[in-house]
PDB file of C-alpha atoms in Angstrom:
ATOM      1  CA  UNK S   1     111.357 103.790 270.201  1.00 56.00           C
ATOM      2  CA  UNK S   2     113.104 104.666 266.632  1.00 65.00           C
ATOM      3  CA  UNK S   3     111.689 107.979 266.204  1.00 75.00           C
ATOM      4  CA  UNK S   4     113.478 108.764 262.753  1.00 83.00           C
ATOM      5  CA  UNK S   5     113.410 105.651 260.314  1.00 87.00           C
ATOM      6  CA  UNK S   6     116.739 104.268 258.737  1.00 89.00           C
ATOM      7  CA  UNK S   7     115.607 105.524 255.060  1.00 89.00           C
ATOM      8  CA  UNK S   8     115.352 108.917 256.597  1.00 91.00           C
ATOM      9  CA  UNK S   9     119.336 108.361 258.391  1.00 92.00           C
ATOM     10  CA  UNK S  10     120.276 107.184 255.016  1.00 91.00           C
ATOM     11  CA  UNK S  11     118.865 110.510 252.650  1.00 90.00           C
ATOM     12  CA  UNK S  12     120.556 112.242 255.242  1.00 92.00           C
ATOM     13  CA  UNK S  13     123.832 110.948 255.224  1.00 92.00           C
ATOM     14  CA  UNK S  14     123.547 111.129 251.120  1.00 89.00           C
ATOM     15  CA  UNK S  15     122.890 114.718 251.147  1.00 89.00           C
ATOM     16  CA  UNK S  16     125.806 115.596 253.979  1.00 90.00           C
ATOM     17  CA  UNK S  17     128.146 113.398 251.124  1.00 88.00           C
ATOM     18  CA  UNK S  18     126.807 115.383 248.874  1.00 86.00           C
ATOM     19  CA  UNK S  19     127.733 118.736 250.484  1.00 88.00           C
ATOM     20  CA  UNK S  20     131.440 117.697 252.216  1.00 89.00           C
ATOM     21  CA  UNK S  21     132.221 114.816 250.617  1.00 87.00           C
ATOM     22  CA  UNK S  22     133.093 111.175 252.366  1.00 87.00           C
ATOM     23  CA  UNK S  23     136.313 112.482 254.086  1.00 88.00           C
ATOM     24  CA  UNK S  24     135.024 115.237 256.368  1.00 90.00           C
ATOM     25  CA  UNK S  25     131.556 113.369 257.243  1.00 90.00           C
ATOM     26  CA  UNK S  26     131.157 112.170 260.505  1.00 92.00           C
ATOM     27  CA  UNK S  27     128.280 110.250 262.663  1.00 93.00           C
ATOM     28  CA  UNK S  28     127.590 114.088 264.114  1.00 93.00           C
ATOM     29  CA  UNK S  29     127.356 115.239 260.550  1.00 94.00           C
ATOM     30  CA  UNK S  30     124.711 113.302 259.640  1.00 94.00           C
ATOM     31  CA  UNK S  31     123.425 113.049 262.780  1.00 92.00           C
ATOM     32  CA  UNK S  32     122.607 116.782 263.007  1.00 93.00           C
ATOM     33  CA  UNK S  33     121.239 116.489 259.404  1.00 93.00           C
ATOM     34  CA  UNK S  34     118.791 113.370 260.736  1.00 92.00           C
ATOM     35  CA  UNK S  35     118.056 115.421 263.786  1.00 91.00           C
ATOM     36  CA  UNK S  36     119.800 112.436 266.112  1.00 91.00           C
ATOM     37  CA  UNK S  37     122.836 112.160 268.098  1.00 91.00           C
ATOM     38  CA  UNK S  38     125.862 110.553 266.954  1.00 92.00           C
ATOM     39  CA  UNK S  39     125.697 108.213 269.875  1.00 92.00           C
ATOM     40  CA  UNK S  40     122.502 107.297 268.088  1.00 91.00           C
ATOM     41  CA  UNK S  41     123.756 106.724 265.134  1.00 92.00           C
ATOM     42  CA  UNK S  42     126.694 104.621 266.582  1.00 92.00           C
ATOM     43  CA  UNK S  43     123.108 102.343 268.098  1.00 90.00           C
ATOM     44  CA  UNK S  44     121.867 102.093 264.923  1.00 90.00           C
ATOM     45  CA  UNK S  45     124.489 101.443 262.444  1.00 91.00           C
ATOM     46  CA  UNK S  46     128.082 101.060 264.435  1.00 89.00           C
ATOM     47  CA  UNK S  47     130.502 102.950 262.914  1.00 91.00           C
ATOM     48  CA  UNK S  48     130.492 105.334 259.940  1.00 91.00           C
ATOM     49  CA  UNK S  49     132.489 102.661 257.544  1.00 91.00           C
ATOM     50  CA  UNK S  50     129.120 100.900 258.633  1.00 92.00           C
ATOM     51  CA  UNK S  51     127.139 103.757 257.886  1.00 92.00           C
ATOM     52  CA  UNK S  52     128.442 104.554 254.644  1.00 90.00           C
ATOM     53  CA  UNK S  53     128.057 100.629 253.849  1.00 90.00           C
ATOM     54  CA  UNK S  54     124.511 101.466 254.046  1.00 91.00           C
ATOM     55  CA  UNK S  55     124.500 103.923 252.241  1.00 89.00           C
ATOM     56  CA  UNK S  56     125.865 102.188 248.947  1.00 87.00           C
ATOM     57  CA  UNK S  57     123.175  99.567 249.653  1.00 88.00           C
ATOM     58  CA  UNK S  58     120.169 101.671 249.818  1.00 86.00           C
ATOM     59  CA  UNK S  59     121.046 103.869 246.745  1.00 81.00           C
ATOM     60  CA  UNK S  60     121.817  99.707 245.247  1.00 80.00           C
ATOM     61  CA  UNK S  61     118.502  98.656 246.104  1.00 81.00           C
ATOM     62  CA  UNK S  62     116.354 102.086 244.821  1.00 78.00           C
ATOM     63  CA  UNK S  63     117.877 100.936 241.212  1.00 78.00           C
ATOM     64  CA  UNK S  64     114.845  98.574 241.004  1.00 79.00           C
ATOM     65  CA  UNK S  65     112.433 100.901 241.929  1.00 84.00           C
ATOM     66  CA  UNK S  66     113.905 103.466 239.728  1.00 84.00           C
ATOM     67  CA  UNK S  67     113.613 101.366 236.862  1.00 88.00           C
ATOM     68  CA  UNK S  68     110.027 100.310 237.560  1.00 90.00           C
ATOM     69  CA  UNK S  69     109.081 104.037 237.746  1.00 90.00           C
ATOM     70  CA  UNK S  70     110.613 104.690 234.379  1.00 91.00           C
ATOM     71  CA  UNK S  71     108.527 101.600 232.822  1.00 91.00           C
ATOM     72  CA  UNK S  72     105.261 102.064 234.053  1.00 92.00           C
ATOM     73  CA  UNK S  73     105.605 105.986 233.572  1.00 92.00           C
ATOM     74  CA  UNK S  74     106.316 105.886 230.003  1.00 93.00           C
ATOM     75  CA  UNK S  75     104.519 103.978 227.188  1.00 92.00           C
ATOM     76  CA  UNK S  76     107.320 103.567 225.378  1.00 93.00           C
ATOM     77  CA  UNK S  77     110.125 100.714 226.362  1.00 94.00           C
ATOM     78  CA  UNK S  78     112.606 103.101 224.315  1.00 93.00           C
ATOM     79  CA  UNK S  79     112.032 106.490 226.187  1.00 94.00           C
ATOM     80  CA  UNK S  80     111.820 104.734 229.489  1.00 94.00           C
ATOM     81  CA  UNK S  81     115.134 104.122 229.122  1.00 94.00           C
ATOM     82  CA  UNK S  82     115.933 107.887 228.624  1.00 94.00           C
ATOM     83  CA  UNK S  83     113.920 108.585 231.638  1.00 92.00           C
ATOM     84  CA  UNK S  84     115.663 106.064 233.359  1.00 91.00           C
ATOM     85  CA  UNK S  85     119.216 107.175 232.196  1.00 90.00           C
ATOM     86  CA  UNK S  86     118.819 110.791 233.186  1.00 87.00           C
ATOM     87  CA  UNK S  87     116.323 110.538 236.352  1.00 78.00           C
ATOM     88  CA  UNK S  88     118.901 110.567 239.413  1.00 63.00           C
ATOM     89  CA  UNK S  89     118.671 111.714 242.535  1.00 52.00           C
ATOM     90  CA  UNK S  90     119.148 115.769 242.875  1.00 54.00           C
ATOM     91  CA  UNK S  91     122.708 116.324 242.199  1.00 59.00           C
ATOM     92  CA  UNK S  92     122.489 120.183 242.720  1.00 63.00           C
ATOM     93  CA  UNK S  93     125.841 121.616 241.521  1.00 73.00           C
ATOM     94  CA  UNK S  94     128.593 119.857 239.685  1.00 74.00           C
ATOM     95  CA  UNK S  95     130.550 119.984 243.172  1.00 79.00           C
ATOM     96  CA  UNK S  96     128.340 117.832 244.835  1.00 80.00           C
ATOM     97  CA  UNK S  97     128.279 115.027 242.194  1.00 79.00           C
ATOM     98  CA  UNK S  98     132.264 115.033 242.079  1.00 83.00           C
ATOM     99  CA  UNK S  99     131.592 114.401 246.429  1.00 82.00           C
ATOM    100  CA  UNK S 100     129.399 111.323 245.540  1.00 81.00           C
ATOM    101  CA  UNK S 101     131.775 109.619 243.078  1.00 81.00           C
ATOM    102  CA  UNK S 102     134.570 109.835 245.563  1.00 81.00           C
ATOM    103  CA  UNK S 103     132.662 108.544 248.021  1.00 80.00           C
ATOM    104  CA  UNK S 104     131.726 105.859 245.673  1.00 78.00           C
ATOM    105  CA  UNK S 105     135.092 105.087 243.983  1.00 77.00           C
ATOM    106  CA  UNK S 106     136.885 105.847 247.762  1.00 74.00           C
ATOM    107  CA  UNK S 107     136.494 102.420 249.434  1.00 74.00           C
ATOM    108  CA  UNK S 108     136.859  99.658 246.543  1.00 74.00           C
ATOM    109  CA  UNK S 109     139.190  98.448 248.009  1.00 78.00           C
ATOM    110  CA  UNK S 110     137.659  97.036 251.154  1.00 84.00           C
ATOM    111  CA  UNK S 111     135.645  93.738 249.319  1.00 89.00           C
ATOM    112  CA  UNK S 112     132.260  94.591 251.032  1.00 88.00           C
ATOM    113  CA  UNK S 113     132.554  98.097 249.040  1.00 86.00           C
ATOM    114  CA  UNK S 114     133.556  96.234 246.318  1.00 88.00           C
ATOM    115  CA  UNK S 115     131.052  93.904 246.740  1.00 90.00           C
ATOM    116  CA  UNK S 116     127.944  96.653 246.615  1.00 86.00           C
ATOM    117  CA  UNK S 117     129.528  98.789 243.683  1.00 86.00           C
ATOM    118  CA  UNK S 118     129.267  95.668 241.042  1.00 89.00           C
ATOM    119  CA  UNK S 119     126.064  94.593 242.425  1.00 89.00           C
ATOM    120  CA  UNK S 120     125.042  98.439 241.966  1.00 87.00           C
ATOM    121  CA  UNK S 121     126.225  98.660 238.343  1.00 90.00           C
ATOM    122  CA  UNK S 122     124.993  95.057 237.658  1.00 92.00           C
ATOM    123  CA  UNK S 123     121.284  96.486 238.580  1.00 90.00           C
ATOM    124  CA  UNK S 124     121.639  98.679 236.150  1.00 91.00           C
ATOM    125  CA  UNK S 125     122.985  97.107 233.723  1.00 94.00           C
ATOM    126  CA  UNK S 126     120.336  94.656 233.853  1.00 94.00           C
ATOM    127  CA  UNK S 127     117.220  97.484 233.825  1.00 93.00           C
ATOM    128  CA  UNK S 128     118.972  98.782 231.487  1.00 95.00           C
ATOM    129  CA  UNK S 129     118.933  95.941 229.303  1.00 95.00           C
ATOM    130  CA  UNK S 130     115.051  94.802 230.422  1.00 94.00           C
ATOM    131  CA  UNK S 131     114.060  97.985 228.720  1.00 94.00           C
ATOM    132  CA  UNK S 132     116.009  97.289 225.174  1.00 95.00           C
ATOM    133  CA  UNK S 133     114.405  93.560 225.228  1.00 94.00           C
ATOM    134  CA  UNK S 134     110.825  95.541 225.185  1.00 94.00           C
ATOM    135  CA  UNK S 135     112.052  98.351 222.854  1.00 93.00           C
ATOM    136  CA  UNK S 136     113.019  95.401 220.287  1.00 92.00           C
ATOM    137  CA  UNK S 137     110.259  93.494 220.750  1.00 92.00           C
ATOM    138  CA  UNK S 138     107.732  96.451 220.567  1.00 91.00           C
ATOM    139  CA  UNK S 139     109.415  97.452 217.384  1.00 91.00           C
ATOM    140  CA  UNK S 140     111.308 100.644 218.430  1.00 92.00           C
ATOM    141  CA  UNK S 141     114.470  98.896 218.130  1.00 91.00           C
ATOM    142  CA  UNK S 142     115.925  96.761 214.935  1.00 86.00           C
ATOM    143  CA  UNK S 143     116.409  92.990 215.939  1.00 76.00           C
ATOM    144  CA  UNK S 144     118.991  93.307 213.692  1.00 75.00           C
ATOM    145  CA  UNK S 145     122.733  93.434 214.835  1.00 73.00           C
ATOM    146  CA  UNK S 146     121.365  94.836 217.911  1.00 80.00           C
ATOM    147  CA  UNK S 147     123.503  92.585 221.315  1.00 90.00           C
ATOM    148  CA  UNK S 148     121.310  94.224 224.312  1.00 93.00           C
ATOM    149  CA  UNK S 149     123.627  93.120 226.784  1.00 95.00           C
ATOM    150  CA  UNK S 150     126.584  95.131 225.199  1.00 95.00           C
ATOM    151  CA  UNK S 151     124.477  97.812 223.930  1.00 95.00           C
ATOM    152  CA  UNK S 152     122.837  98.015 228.275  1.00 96.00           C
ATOM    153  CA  UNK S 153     126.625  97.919 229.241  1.00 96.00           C
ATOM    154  CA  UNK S 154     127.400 100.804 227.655  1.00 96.00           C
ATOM    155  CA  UNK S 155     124.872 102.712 228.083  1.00 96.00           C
ATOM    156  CA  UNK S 156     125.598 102.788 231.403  1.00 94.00           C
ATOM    157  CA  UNK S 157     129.345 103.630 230.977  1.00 95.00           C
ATOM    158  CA  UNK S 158     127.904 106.506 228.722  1.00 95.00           C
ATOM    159  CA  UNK S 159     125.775 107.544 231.526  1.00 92.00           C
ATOM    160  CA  UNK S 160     128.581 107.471 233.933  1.00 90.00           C
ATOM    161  CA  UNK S 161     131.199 108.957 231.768  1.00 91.00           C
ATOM    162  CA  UNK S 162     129.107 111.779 231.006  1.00 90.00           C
ATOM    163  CA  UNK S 163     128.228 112.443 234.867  1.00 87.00           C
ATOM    164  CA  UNK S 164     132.218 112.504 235.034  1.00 86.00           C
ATOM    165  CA  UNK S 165     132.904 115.003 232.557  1.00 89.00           C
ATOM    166  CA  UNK S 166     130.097 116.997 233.817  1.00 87.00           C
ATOM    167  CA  UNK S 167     131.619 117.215 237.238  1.00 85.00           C
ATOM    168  CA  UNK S 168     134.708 118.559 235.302  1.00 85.00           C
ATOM    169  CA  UNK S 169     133.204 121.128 233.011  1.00 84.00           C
ATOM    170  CA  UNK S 170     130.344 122.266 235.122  1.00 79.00           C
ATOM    171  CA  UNK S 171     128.719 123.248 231.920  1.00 83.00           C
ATOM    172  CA  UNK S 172     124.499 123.007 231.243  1.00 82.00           C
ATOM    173  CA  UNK S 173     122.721 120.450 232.836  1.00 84.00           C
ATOM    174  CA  UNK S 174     123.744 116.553 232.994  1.00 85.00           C
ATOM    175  CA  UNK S 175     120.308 115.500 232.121  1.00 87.00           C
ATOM    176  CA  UNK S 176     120.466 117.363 228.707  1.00 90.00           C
ATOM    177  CA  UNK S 177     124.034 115.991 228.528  1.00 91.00           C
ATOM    178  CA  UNK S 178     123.115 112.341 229.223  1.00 92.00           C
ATOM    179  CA  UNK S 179     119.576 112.414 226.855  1.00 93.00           C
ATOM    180  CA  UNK S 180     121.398 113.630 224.437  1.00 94.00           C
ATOM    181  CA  UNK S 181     124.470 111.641 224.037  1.00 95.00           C
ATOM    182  CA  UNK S 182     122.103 108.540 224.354  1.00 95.00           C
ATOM    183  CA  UNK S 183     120.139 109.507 221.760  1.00 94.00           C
ATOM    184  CA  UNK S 184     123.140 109.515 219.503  1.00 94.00           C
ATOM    185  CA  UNK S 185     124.196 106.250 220.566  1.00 94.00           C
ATOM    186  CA  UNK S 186     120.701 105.056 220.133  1.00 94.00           C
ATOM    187  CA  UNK S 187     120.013 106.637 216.506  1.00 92.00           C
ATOM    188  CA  UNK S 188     121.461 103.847 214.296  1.00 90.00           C
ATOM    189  CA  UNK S 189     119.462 101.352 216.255  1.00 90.00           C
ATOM    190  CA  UNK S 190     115.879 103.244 216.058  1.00 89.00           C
ATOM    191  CA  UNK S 191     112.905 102.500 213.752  1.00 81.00           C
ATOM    192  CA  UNK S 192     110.589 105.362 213.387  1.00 63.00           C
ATOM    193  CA  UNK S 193     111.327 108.920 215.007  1.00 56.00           C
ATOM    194  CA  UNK S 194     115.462 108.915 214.970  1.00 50.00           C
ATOM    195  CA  UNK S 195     115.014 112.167 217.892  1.00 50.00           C
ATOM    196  CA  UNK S 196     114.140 110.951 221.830  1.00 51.00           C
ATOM    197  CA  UNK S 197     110.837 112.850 221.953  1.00 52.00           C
ATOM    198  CA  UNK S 198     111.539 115.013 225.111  1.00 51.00           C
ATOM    199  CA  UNK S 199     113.887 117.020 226.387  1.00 49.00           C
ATOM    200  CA  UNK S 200     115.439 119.101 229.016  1.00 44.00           C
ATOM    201  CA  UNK S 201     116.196 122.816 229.372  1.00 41.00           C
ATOM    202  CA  UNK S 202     119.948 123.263 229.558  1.00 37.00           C
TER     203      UNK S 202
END
């Protein structure tokens, strides 16, 4: 009987990526992390190129939940897309982020990688864009010149460049970073209040 469910394997083998990166993990990495066996994990999932293949498809499927969180926890289309932006899973120390983008970036070449990472950024993309479709229709955004598809696409890019640079500089927090590059990017666009209404300690 499965004594340890595969969510739980999975948030384990995320935060052993997060410490040592996608090189230096093995099945007994995570395995002691999960509190299982490798042989286990070699039951459950095959191989680690298996393993890690889950891995990119549960953190692919939490982007709808992530973005259903942000809508229903915030009144406002336009600031659930700030919350949604900066609300990641803990990344700890710039170190550890740098360890998840190479794991992410390490394998596009293999075309089931490949496959995941563009459905992953397509998720977003799209939540991304839900959100501006309400924010325009609920007023907080001008119709006007606004093209939500391009403005959802780079959004994300901004959200992804900014984790980059972060990992780089190491300086203040990323959600602070990320709210409040957005909110430039968002300013021209706003009706009302040109500010995002919260914000973050650096």
């Amino acid at each position: 009987p499965r004594t340890v469910d595969d969510s739980t394997i999975l948030e384990a083998a995320v935060t052993v990526l997060g410490r040592i990166g996608p090189e230096r993990l093995t099945l007994a990495d995570v395995g002691q992390e999960a509190g299982l066996s490798a042989a286990t994990l070699v039951q459950r999932f095959g191989s680690k190129r298996d393993l890690m293949l889950s891995v990119l498809k549960f953190a692919t499927e939490g982007f709808d939940g992530r973005f259903e969180l942000a809508i229903k926890g915030n009144d406002s289309p336009l600031e659930a897309i700030f919350t949604a932006a900066v609300e990641r899973a803990p990344l700890g120390e710039p170190g550890a982020l740098a360890h998840m983008l190479a794991f992410y970036l390490s394998d596009l070449g293999d075309p089931d990688f490949r496959a995941l990472a563009i459905e992953n950024s397509r998720k977003a993309v799209a939540g991304f864009k839900r959100m501006l479709d309400d924010a325009v229709t609920n007023g907080e955004l001008t119709e006007s010149y606004v093209d939500t598809q391009l403005l959802a696409e780079t959004i994300y890019s901004l959200v992804m460049g900014t984790l980059l640079t972060w990992t780089v500089s190491g300086e203040g927090e990323y959600r602070t970073r990320i709210r409040n590059k957005l909110d430039v990017l968002l300013r021209p666009f706003r009706r009302g209040p040109r500010k995002a209404t919260t914000n973050f300690a650096a």
